[in-house]
Short mmCIF file of C-alpha atoms in Angstrom, two decimals:
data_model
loop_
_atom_site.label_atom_id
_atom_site.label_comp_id
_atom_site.label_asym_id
_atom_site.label_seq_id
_atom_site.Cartn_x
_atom_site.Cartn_y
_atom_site.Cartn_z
CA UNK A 1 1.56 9.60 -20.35
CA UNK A 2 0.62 8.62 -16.74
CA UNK A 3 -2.58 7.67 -18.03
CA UNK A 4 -2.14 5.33 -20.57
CA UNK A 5 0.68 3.11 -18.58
CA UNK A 6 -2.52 2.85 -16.23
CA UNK A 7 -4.47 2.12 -18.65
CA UNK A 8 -2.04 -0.74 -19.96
CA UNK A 9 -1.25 -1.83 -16.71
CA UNK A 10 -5.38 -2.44 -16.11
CA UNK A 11 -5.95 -4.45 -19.28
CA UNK A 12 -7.43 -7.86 -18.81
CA UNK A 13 -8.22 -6.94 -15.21
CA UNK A 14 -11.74 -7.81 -13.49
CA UNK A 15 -13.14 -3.87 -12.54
CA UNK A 16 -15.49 -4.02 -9.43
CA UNK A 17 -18.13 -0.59 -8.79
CA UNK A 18 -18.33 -0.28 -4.89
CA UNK A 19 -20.64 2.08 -3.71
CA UNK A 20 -19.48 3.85 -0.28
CA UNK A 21 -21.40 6.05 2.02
CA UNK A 22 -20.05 7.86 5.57
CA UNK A 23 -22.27 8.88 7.74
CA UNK A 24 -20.75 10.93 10.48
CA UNK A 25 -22.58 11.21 14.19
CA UNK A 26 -20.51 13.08 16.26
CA UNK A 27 -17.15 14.94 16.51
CA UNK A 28 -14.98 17.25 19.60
CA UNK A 29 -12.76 19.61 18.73
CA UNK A 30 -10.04 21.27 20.91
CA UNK A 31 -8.91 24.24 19.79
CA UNK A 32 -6.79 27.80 20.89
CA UNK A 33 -8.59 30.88 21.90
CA UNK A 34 -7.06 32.83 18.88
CA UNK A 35 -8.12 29.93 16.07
CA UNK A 36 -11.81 28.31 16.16
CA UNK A 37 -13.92 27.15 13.49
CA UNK A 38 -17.04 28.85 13.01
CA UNK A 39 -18.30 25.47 10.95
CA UNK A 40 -16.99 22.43 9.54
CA UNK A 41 -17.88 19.69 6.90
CA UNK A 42 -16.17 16.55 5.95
CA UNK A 43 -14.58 15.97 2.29
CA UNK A 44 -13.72 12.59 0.84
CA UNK A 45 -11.23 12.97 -2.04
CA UNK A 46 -9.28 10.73 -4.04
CA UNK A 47 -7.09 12.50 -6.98
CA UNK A 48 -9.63 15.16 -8.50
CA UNK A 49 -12.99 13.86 -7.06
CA UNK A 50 -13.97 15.29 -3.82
CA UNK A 51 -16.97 14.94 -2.06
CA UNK A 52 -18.55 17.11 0.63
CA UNK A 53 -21.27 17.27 3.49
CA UNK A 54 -22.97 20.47 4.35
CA UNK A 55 -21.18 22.78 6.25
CA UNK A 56 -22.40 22.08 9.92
CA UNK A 57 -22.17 24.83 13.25
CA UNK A 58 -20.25 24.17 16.35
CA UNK A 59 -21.82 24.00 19.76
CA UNK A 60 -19.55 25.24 22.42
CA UNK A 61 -18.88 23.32 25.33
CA UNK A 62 -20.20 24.84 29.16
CA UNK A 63 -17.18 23.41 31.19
CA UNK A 64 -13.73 23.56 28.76
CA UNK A 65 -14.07 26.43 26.49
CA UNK A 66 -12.04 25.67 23.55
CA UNK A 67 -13.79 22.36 23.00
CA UNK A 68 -16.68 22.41 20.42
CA UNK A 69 -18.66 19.85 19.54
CA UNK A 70 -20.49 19.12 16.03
CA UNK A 71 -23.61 16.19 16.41
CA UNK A 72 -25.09 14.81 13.12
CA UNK A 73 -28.65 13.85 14.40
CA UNK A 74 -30.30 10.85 12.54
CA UNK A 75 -33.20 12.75 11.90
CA UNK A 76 -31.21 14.95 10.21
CA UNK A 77 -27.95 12.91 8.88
CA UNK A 78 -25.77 14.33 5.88
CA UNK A 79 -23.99 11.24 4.46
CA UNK A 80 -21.17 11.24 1.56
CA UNK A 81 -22.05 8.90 -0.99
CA UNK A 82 -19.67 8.08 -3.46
CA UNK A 83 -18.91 5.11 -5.72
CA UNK A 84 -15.59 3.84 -7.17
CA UNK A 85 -14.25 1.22 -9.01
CA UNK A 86 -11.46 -1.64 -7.77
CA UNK A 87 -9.75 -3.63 -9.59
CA UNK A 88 -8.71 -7.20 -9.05
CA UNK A 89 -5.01 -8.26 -9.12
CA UNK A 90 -5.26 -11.56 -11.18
CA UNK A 91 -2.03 -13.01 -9.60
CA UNK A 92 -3.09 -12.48 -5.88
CA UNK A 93 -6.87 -12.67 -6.34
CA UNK A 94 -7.20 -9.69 -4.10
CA UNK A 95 -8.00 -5.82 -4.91
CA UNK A 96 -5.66 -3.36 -5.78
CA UNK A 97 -5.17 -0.69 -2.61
CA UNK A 98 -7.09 2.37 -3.67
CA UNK A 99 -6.39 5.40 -1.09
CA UNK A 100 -9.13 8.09 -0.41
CA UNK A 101 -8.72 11.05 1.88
CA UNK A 102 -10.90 12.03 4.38
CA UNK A 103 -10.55 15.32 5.60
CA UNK A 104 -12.36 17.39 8.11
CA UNK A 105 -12.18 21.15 6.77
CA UNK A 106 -13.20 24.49 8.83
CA UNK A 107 -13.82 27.88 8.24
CA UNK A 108 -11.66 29.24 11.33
CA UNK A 109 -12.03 32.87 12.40
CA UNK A 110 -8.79 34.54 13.69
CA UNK A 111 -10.02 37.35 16.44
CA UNK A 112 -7.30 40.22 16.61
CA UNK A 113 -8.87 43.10 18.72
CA UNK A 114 -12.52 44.22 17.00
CA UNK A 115 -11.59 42.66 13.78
CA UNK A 116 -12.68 38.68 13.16
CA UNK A 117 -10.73 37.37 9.86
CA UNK A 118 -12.41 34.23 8.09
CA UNK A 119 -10.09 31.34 6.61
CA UNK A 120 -10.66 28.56 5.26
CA UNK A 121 -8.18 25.30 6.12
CA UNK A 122 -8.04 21.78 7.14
CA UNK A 123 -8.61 21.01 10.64
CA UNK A 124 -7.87 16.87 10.57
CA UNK A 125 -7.15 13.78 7.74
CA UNK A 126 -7.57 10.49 7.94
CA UNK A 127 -6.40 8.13 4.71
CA UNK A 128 -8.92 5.19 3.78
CA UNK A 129 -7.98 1.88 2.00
CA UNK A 130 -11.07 1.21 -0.15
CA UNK A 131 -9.73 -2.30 -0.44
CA UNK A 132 -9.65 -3.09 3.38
CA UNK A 133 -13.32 -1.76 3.83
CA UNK A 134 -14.63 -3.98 1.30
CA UNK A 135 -14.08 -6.99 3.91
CA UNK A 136 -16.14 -5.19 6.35
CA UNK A 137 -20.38 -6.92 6.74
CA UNK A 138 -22.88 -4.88 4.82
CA UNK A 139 -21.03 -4.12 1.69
CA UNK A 140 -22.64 -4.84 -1.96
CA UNK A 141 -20.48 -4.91 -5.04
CA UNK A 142 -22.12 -3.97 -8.08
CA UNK A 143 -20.82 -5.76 -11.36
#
């Protein structure tokens, strides 16, 4: 039922395909001695699409030793491409807000004497307002 009152509320509205693509660099990470991630990799979602880079190891740091650092060189960058489409509030003559997720996500190993248990969980989220990113130099809107 949600879908069609969308789909009502959307009629006679100007649709906009923006294509978006994040390319991480670099990232710290502080963590506990008990919970570290063995490797991480970012996911963009927004309802059911998700979108993921490769899972990527941690370096360890030499001086604090629960910060761990992950480094996406350019030679070898992973970016999240993903398009979606805005649509354009007649009234206001600006976008509607569209709200993706972006989430960095960890497989974390728990050490408890000898044993090492694997888990999977989210380590940080950030929310992103397609419609504010738009503004930003660089972007190309496809019609």
């Amino acid at each position: 039922m949600k879908q069609i009152i969308t789909k009502i509320e959307r009629y006679n509205k100007k649709s906009t395909k923006f294509k978006f693509r994040i390319e991480p660099q670099q990232m710290t990470i502080e963590t506990d001695d008990k919970w570290y991630p063995d490797q991480v990799f970012l996911v963009c979602q927004h309802k059911n699409k998700r979108f993921t880079s490769q899972p990527r190891k941690l370096e360890s740091s030499c001086t604090i030793a629960c910060r761990r650092l992950v480094v996406w060189p350019e030679s070898m960058s992973d970016p999240i491409e993903f398009e979606t489409t805005l649509y354009l509030n007649s009234d206001l003559n600006n976008f509607e807000d569209k709200i993706w997720t972006l989430v960095l996500e960890g497989s974390m190993t728990k050490l408890r004497g000898e044993k090492a248990k694997l888990k999977q969980r989210p380590l940080a989220s950030t929310e992103l307002n397609m419609k504010t990113l738009i503004s930003q130099p660089g972007m190309k809107a496809e019609n």
